[in-house]
Amino acid sequence: MFVKKLRAGPVWPALLLCVSALLSGCLESSSTTVDDQGARVSSFDWGLPESIPLPREPEDNPMTEAKFQLGRHLFYDRRLSTNSTVSCAGCHQQDKAFSDGVARPFGATGEQHPRNSQPLVNVAWASTVTWGNPSLGTIERQILLPLFGDDPVEHGLNEANSEQVLRSLQADPTYGPLFQAAFPEQNDPMFGDLAWDNVVKALASFVRGLVSFDSKFDRGELSASAQRGERLFNSERLECFHCHAGYNFSDATVDRLTTFNQLMFHNTGLYNVDGMGGYPEPNTGRHEVTGDPDHMGQFRAPTLRNIALTAPYNHDGSVETLEGVIRNYAAGGRVLTTGPNPGDGRMNPFKDGFITSFAISEQEIDDVVAFLESLTDESFITNPRFSNPWNSIGQETP
Amino acid sequence: MIRKTFMLLTGLGMAMPTFGHYIPGDGPVELSASVVATWRSDDIVEQNDYWQIPGTLMGGHAWPYEKGVAVDEALLGLGARINERTFAVIEVGTHGGGDGHGDSAEVQHAYLGFQCCEEPGPWVLEVGRMSSAFSPSLAAHAGDRLTSESPLVNDVFFGRDFHDEGVRLWWHETAGWSAGAEYWRGKAFPANTDGDGAWDVFARHAWSAGRIRTTAGGWYYRANASARADHRYGGGHTHTPVAPPGATAEAFPDTRFTGDVDVYGVHASLQYELSTDWSLGLQGEWMQLAMDGTLNDAVGRQARLDADQQGGWLQPSVSWRRHTLGLRGEMLTTDNHLTGSAAPVLAEDSGLVNASGHDPMRYTAVWRYQWRPDVAFRAEVIQDETLADDELRFGLGVVWQGQLWPQGRSQEHQH
């Protein structure tokens, strides 16, 4: 009985349903809507091209022009060291894309740093802000190291001298209005308990605002040689583009569009001092922090923007030229037969999988270098906005 | 206006239903084969471009049809009765797709079937790798269809083909009714193996009286995917294609989808025999898809996705002796909403962006001539409005579907 009833089942209604559904669909129109939840909104004028996403801003230190300007003054102020000999700008010079041109700089007390000074280029987009420390994700935390760190001593500030240094800043009438404008919600931002916190936040704001996206590459003005170099750079033969990826030419890049912080560090086969992949102490990279043997020799891939201005290269400044860097990669690692750290980096067991040898001609090396030189942003190194403010107000740099 | 007129006119017209599912007969081992080859006058997209219909997330085996001669499908199938209640089917074939995509042969069917309980009707249990049974058009091969190109909604919602490992239990063609459920491992788009698999339920009814034969049915399908890629172009180590001098190519943005996909559909067919020589046919299917999940990419960008999409096709046809003339009209509408800081970028990269509110459509006019029982020719004119730029292309094809063993028998559904 049930089957008989079904035999005369709802065939025509189903067919009509199909047709009517089709017709009803005709009347609708497609659309895709997006809600970026304010990702392009900032109270700070970043001056970015449309294609570049805004960087993240810490919730407790949103960017403002007033903090940027206060930080700029502090950045160039030598009084911010134990003996008034060192400012941030000493190791981060604008004409060198805020690097210093030496392999390893000296601090206020004459102690040599084991690492090469990193250029301060688009630091706001860096997922971590040192060569090898995966736990340092904000500029605010990193700045404490050069100011107050003692291994090595850079600015040489400590509990004993920090009050005196602060008093020297407080004595300069230039700073009062700058502090007040930067932290208007505080009653006494320069003399109160938050004075050092404000110094750090202002310095971080200036460093965060050092933005460089106006190179020949960005403007599409590559020479024929640079175009050939770009193709090589993005080829599976050279593999450069994997670690130096994206708009900031580093895979250690985050912005407001990214949800996760991916820790990206790489061993490039620069050393192999013990035949077991060891790097010379204390420069063992990420391994220094984590103690994980697999992290031996892992360092963050720096941005390649303005790279032609920031020689010498690698984490210890041990490679003088871009040609030298390319030749090391072409060899699949560096072989050192002399000096204090001999070893065959090509055989480093912790080497990144992309560091494999490749054949490259002299012309091709020149082409890749030409491409890297096209990433130089002349406006960045001459921009008065990033320059020493003490000169512009007719004062000698304190 | 054209769209409306076409749909209304097609409602007056008519085609033969096709079902891809296969149960071997009671005889000896059956060996069948088919080859479908088509020449097309133009590509859907240029050589170094990616076929991405605006407003959709595509994948699976939905390769773009390409200019020139292409083997759309080549199949070799073996079916056997192991005993009265048990049967086995193995089918090896290629998906086609041109330019090396999907040209390699793969096992599309490898399943065992059991049937029991003849009263009130046979229940069939099938286990293994097989096509789905919920949508007749999704299980149909290129040679079974009137047109050479698969329906647009099948390409977009299911990646053209559906072969997965799973189990199916159904009440099989009793008093015109078939109904059942399928559970899938999740290898077939829009699921993926990292997700929680997929399942579906379906029912359909076949009815005939005098000169009229009809079928109608409905189904519901649900899948879960985890970091699902568009495996046509992404999903692994991707490169920027090497473009010829003067041309440019871009790397495929490898965007992933995680979440649930719900699709339901209704289908129907009608055949009316006017006389011994003449008959009219009408086929159609309508699907509604909902996606609820997250998009992300390799650099950690993420956005929420809430999408409702629907589409379908309607195909009237008229047959005179060995000639069939048909029209197929297809359309798709998409309503997507992305939320999150990376929503604009991921909408662009995933292909979901549809700034101009484009409604993809396609119209196909086809003439098919059954020259011999196992050989047919077809000619097609396709007005393709699936992308922002319209395209008119032509196709000439040949279909060979042969029963290699035993010879002289046609392949039918049997219990």
Short mmCIF file of C-alpha atoms in Angstrom, two decimals, chain A residues 13-323:
data_model
loop_
_atom_site.label_atom_id
_atom_site.label_comp_id
_atom_site.label_asym_id
_atom_site.label_seq_id
_atom_site.Cartn_x
_atom_site.Cartn_y
_atom_site.Cartn_z
CA PRO A 13 5.83 19.29 -7.63
CA ALA A 14 9.52 18.42 -7.44
CA LEU A 15 10.01 19.43 -11.02
CA LEU A 16 8.16 22.64 -10.48
CA LEU A 17 10.25 23.25 -7.42
CA CYS A 18 13.37 22.89 -9.49
CA VAL A 19 12.17 25.32 -12.13
CA SER A 20 10.85 27.82 -9.64
CA ALA A 21 14.05 27.69 -7.66
CA LEU A 22 15.96 28.37 -10.84
CA LEU A 23 13.76 31.27 -11.68
CA SER A 24 13.88 32.71 -8.19
CA GLY A 25 17.65 32.56 -8.31
CA CYS A 26 17.61 34.61 -11.47
CA LEU A 27 16.27 37.53 -9.57
CA GLU A 28 19.09 37.61 -7.05
CA SER A 29 22.42 39.28 -7.54
CA SER A 30 25.82 38.17 -6.33
CA SER A 31 27.83 40.13 -3.82
CA THR A 32 30.87 39.77 -1.59
CA THR A 33 31.18 42.07 1.38
CA VAL A 34 34.19 42.46 3.63
CA ASP A 35 34.56 43.94 7.06
CA ASP A 36 38.19 44.55 7.96
CA GLN A 37 37.24 45.75 11.44
CA GLY A 38 39.28 48.91 11.18
CA ALA A 39 42.51 47.35 9.99
CA ARG A 40 43.29 50.44 7.88
CA VAL A 41 42.58 52.89 10.65
CA SER A 42 45.34 54.55 12.66
CA SER A 43 45.71 57.86 14.39
CA PHE A 44 49.24 58.02 12.97
CA ASP A 45 50.02 58.98 9.39
CA TRP A 46 52.16 56.08 8.25
CA GLY A 47 52.52 57.40 4.71
CA LEU A 48 52.22 53.91 3.26
CA PRO A 49 51.40 52.83 -0.27
CA GLU A 50 47.94 51.28 -0.56
CA SER A 51 49.37 47.80 -1.06
CA ILE A 52 51.17 47.73 2.27
CA PRO A 53 49.09 46.69 5.29
CA LEU A 54 49.41 48.72 8.45
CA PRO A 55 51.72 47.32 11.11
CA ARG A 56 50.49 46.32 14.51
CA GLU A 57 50.53 48.93 17.24
CA PRO A 58 50.77 47.87 20.88
CA GLU A 59 47.55 48.53 22.74
CA ASP A 60 49.47 50.23 25.53
CA ASN A 61 51.52 52.35 23.14
CA PRO A 62 49.48 53.40 20.12
CA MET A 63 51.34 55.52 17.62
CA THR A 64 51.03 59.30 17.78
CA GLU A 65 52.97 62.00 16.04
CA ALA A 66 53.89 63.56 19.41
CA LYS A 67 55.45 60.34 20.69
CA PHE A 68 57.26 59.88 17.39
CA GLN A 69 58.78 63.38 17.68
CA LEU A 70 59.75 62.90 21.31
CA GLY A 71 61.33 59.57 20.42
CA ARG A 72 63.21 61.19 17.57
CA HIS A 73 64.83 63.64 19.99
CA LEU A 74 65.72 60.88 22.43
CA PHE A 75 67.06 58.66 19.62
CA TYR A 76 69.71 61.25 18.75
CA ASP A 77 70.50 62.23 22.36
CA ARG A 78 73.86 61.03 23.70
CA ARG A 79 72.82 61.91 27.24
CA LEU A 80 70.89 58.68 27.16
CA SER A 81 74.05 56.74 28.09
CA THR A 82 76.20 56.29 31.15
CA ASN A 83 78.83 58.76 30.06
CA SER A 84 76.97 60.78 27.43
CA THR A 85 79.00 59.24 24.64
CA VAL A 86 76.48 56.96 22.96
CA SER A 87 73.10 57.60 21.46
CA CYS A 88 70.90 55.18 19.53
CA ALA A 89 71.98 57.00 16.38
CA GLY A 90 75.59 56.02 17.04
CA CYS A 91 74.93 52.49 15.81
CA HIS A 92 71.87 53.36 13.73
CA GLN A 93 72.82 56.09 11.28
CA GLN A 94 70.28 57.39 8.82
CA ASP A 95 72.61 57.51 5.80
CA LYS A 96 73.30 53.81 6.29
CA ALA A 97 69.61 52.92 6.66
CA PHE A 98 70.08 53.15 10.40
CA SER A 99 72.94 50.66 10.54
CA ASP A 100 76.56 51.68 11.27
CA GLY A 101 78.85 50.25 8.61
CA VAL A 102 81.07 48.32 11.00
CA ALA A 103 81.16 44.61 11.68
CA ARG A 104 80.55 44.85 15.42
CA PRO A 105 80.09 48.16 17.22
CA PHE A 106 81.46 49.31 20.59
CA GLY A 107 79.31 50.40 23.52
CA ALA A 108 79.65 53.37 25.86
CA THR A 109 82.26 51.60 27.98
CA GLY A 110 84.27 50.27 25.06
CA GLU A 111 82.85 46.78 25.10
CA GLN A 112 82.47 45.31 21.63
CA HIS A 113 79.08 43.86 20.74
CA PRO A 114 79.15 40.27 19.42
CA ARG A 115 76.55 41.14 16.80
CA ASN A 116 76.33 43.38 13.80
CA SER A 117 74.04 46.40 14.23
CA GLN A 118 70.77 45.71 12.49
CA PRO A 119 69.39 48.37 10.19
CA LEU A 120 66.22 49.95 11.51
CA VAL A 121 64.07 49.53 8.42
CA ASN A 122 60.39 48.68 8.72
CA VAL A 123 60.96 47.25 12.18
CA ALA A 124 57.25 47.76 12.82
CA TRP A 125 56.59 44.77 10.55
CA ALA A 126 59.18 42.45 12.13
CA SER A 127 57.77 39.46 14.01
CA THR A 128 60.81 39.48 16.27
CA VAL A 129 63.20 42.35 16.67
CA THR A 130 66.65 40.89 17.22
CA TRP A 131 68.91 38.56 15.28
CA GLY A 132 68.14 35.47 17.28
CA ASN A 133 65.82 35.97 20.24
CA PRO A 134 62.38 34.46 19.53
CA SER A 135 60.88 35.90 22.70
CA LEU A 136 61.46 39.55 21.84
CA GLY A 137 58.41 40.48 19.84
CA THR A 138 58.00 44.16 20.65
CA ILE A 139 60.29 47.11 20.15
CA GLU A 140 59.42 48.34 23.64
CA ARG A 141 60.94 45.24 25.22
CA GLN A 142 63.92 45.17 22.89
CA ILE A 143 64.89 48.77 23.64
CA LEU A 144 65.53 47.88 27.25
CA LEU A 145 68.47 45.73 26.14
CA PRO A 146 70.67 48.41 24.57
CA LEU A 147 69.71 50.91 27.27
CA PHE A 148 70.04 48.77 30.38
CA GLY A 149 71.70 45.54 29.25
CA ASP A 150 75.07 44.56 30.67
CA ASP A 151 76.03 41.67 28.39
CA PRO A 152 77.26 43.45 26.45
CA VAL A 153 77.15 47.02 27.76
CA GLU A 154 75.80 49.38 25.10
CA HIS A 155 74.34 52.55 26.61
CA GLY A 156 75.39 51.41 30.06
CA LEU A 157 72.36 52.57 32.01
CA ASN A 158 71.63 50.92 35.31
CA GLU A 159 69.94 51.56 38.64
CA ALA A 160 72.90 53.60 39.83
CA ASN A 161 73.01 56.11 37.00
CA SER A 162 69.51 56.11 35.56
CA GLU A 163 68.29 58.88 37.91
CA GLN A 164 71.17 61.10 36.94
CA VAL A 165 70.59 60.51 33.25
CA LEU A 166 66.93 61.29 33.66
CA ARG A 167 67.76 64.51 35.49
CA SER A 168 69.96 65.61 32.62
CA LEU A 169 67.04 65.19 30.25
CA GLN A 170 64.69 66.96 32.63
CA ALA A 171 67.04 69.89 32.73
CA ASP A 172 66.72 70.49 29.00
CA PRO A 173 63.74 72.81 28.34
CA THR A 174 63.25 71.21 24.95
CA TYR A 175 61.87 68.06 26.50
CA GLY A 176 59.12 69.44 28.73
CA PRO A 177 56.66 70.33 25.97
CA LEU A 178 57.60 67.19 24.02
CA PHE A 179 56.83 64.91 26.96
CA GLN A 180 53.61 66.76 27.71
CA ALA A 181 52.43 66.52 24.11
CA ALA A 182 53.35 62.85 23.89
CA PHE A 183 51.60 61.81 27.08
CA PRO A 184 48.82 64.35 27.61
CA GLU A 185 46.87 61.96 29.83
CA GLN A 186 49.65 62.11 32.47
CA ASN A 187 50.04 64.95 34.92
CA ASP A 188 53.81 64.85 34.97
CA PRO A 189 55.14 62.56 32.25
CA MET A 190 58.77 63.66 32.54
CA PHE A 191 59.17 63.76 36.31
CA GLY A 192 56.65 61.15 37.43
CA ASP A 193 57.05 57.47 38.09
CA LEU A 194 56.38 56.66 34.47
CA ALA A 195 59.23 58.81 33.14
CA TRP A 196 61.45 55.91 31.99
CA ASP A 197 58.44 54.02 30.70
CA ASN A 198 57.62 57.10 28.64
CA VAL A 199 61.18 57.32 27.31
CA VAL A 200 61.00 53.73 26.13
CA LYS A 201 57.58 54.16 24.55
CA ALA A 202 58.66 57.29 22.72
CA LEU A 203 61.83 55.67 21.42
CA ALA A 204 59.82 52.67 20.28
CA SER A 205 57.37 54.96 18.51
CA PHE A 206 60.17 56.63 16.56
CA VAL A 207 61.74 53.32 15.58
CA ARG A 208 58.32 51.95 14.65
CA GLY A 209 57.76 54.94 12.41
CA LEU A 210 60.91 54.40 10.32
CA VAL A 211 59.14 53.31 7.17
CA SER A 212 60.76 52.57 3.83
CA PHE A 213 58.66 51.60 0.81
CA ASP A 214 59.83 54.00 -1.88
CA SER A 215 62.63 52.26 -3.74
CA LYS A 216 63.10 51.83 -7.49
CA PHE A 217 61.61 48.39 -7.01
CA ASP A 218 58.48 49.92 -5.51
CA ARG A 219 58.24 52.44 -8.30
CA GLY A 220 58.77 49.81 -11.00
CA GLU A 221 61.99 51.43 -12.22
CA LEU A 222 64.23 48.40 -12.45
CA SER A 223 67.16 48.40 -14.85
CA ALA A 224 67.54 45.51 -17.28
CA SER A 225 70.17 43.99 -15.01
CA ALA A 226 67.95 44.38 -11.95
CA GLN A 227 65.07 42.74 -13.78
CA ARG A 228 67.26 39.76 -14.57
CA GLY A 229 68.33 39.74 -10.95
CA GLU A 230 64.73 39.79 -9.80
CA ARG A 231 63.97 36.72 -11.87
CA LEU A 232 66.99 34.97 -10.40
CA PHE A 233 65.96 36.03 -6.91
CA ASN A 234 62.55 34.49 -7.41
CA SER A 235 63.83 31.37 -9.12
CA GLU A 236 63.86 27.87 -7.70
CA ARG A 237 67.56 27.75 -8.52
CA LEU A 238 68.58 30.44 -6.07
CA GLU A 239 65.59 30.05 -3.68
CA CYS A 240 66.16 33.54 -2.20
CA PHE A 241 62.46 34.41 -2.15
CA HIS A 242 61.53 31.75 0.37
CA CYS A 243 63.22 33.37 3.38
CA HIS A 244 63.23 36.91 2.00
CA ALA A 245 59.55 36.76 1.22
CA GLY A 246 56.77 39.25 0.71
CA TYR A 247 56.59 43.00 0.64
CA ASN A 248 59.20 43.40 3.36
CA PHE A 249 61.57 40.79 1.91
CA SER A 250 61.63 38.76 5.12
CA ASP A 251 59.57 35.78 6.17
CA ALA A 252 59.66 37.13 9.73
CA THR A 253 56.97 39.68 8.90
CA VAL A 254 53.71 40.40 10.67
CA ASP A 255 51.11 43.08 10.17
CA ARG A 256 47.55 43.83 11.16
CA LEU A 257 46.27 41.24 8.74
CA THR A 258 48.23 38.38 10.27
CA THR A 259 46.76 36.51 13.19
CA PHE A 260 49.68 34.33 14.19
CA ASN A 261 53.28 35.18 14.90
CA GLN A 262 55.35 32.69 13.01
CA LEU A 263 58.84 32.34 14.40
CA MET A 264 61.12 32.19 11.41
CA PHE A 265 64.83 31.61 11.97
CA HIS A 266 67.32 29.98 9.64
CA ASN A 267 70.77 28.44 9.76
CA THR A 268 72.58 29.50 6.60
CA GLY A 269 75.66 27.32 6.99
CA LEU A 270 77.92 30.19 7.93
CA TYR A 271 79.95 28.17 10.46
CA ASN A 272 80.69 24.63 11.54
CA VAL A 273 83.36 25.07 14.18
CA ASP A 274 83.20 21.60 15.68
CA GLY A 275 82.18 19.55 12.67
CA MET A 276 78.83 18.99 14.35
CA GLY A 277 77.17 22.20 13.25
CA GLY A 278 78.38 24.43 16.08
CA TYR A 279 78.52 28.22 15.80
CA PRO A 280 81.13 30.25 17.68
CA GLU A 281 80.06 31.38 21.14
CA PRO A 282 78.26 33.49 22.12
CA ASN A 283 76.68 33.84 18.69
CA THR A 284 74.66 30.65 18.44
CA GLY A 285 71.46 32.46 17.51
CA ARG A 286 68.09 31.16 18.56
CA HIS A 287 69.91 28.36 20.38
CA GLU A 288 71.27 30.93 22.84
CA VAL A 289 67.75 31.51 24.13
CA THR A 290 66.05 28.16 23.73
CA GLY A 291 68.99 25.82 24.41
CA ASP A 292 67.52 23.50 21.78
CA PRO A 293 70.36 21.87 19.81
CA ASP A 294 68.23 21.97 16.66
CA HIS A 295 68.17 25.77 16.91
CA MET A 296 71.95 26.03 16.60
CA GLY A 297 72.97 28.85 14.26
CA GLN A 298 69.44 29.98 13.50
CA PHE A 299 69.03 33.70 12.87
CA ARG A 300 66.18 35.81 11.60
CA ALA A 301 66.21 36.64 7.89
CA PRO A 302 66.60 40.43 7.82
CA THR A 303 64.61 42.59 5.46
CA LEU A 304 66.47 43.22 2.23
CA ARG A 305 65.11 46.73 1.89
CA ASN A 306 68.10 49.12 1.78
CA ILE A 307 70.41 46.13 2.11
CA ALA A 308 73.00 47.70 -0.17
CA LEU A 309 73.54 50.40 2.48
CA THR A 310 74.06 48.10 5.43
CA ALA A 311 77.34 46.29 4.85
CA PRO A 312 78.97 44.30 6.34
CA TYR A 313 76.54 41.40 6.44
CA ASN A 314 75.30 38.46 8.45
CA HIS A 315 74.70 38.41 12.18
CA ASP A 316 78.33 39.07 13.06
CA GLY A 317 79.25 41.29 10.13
CA SER A 318 81.68 38.66 8.92
CA VAL A 319 80.83 38.99 5.22
CA GLU A 320 81.86 42.28 3.71
CA THR A 321 79.85 42.47 0.51
CA LEU A 322 76.61 41.32 -1.06
CA GLU A 323 78.66 39.41 -3.62
#
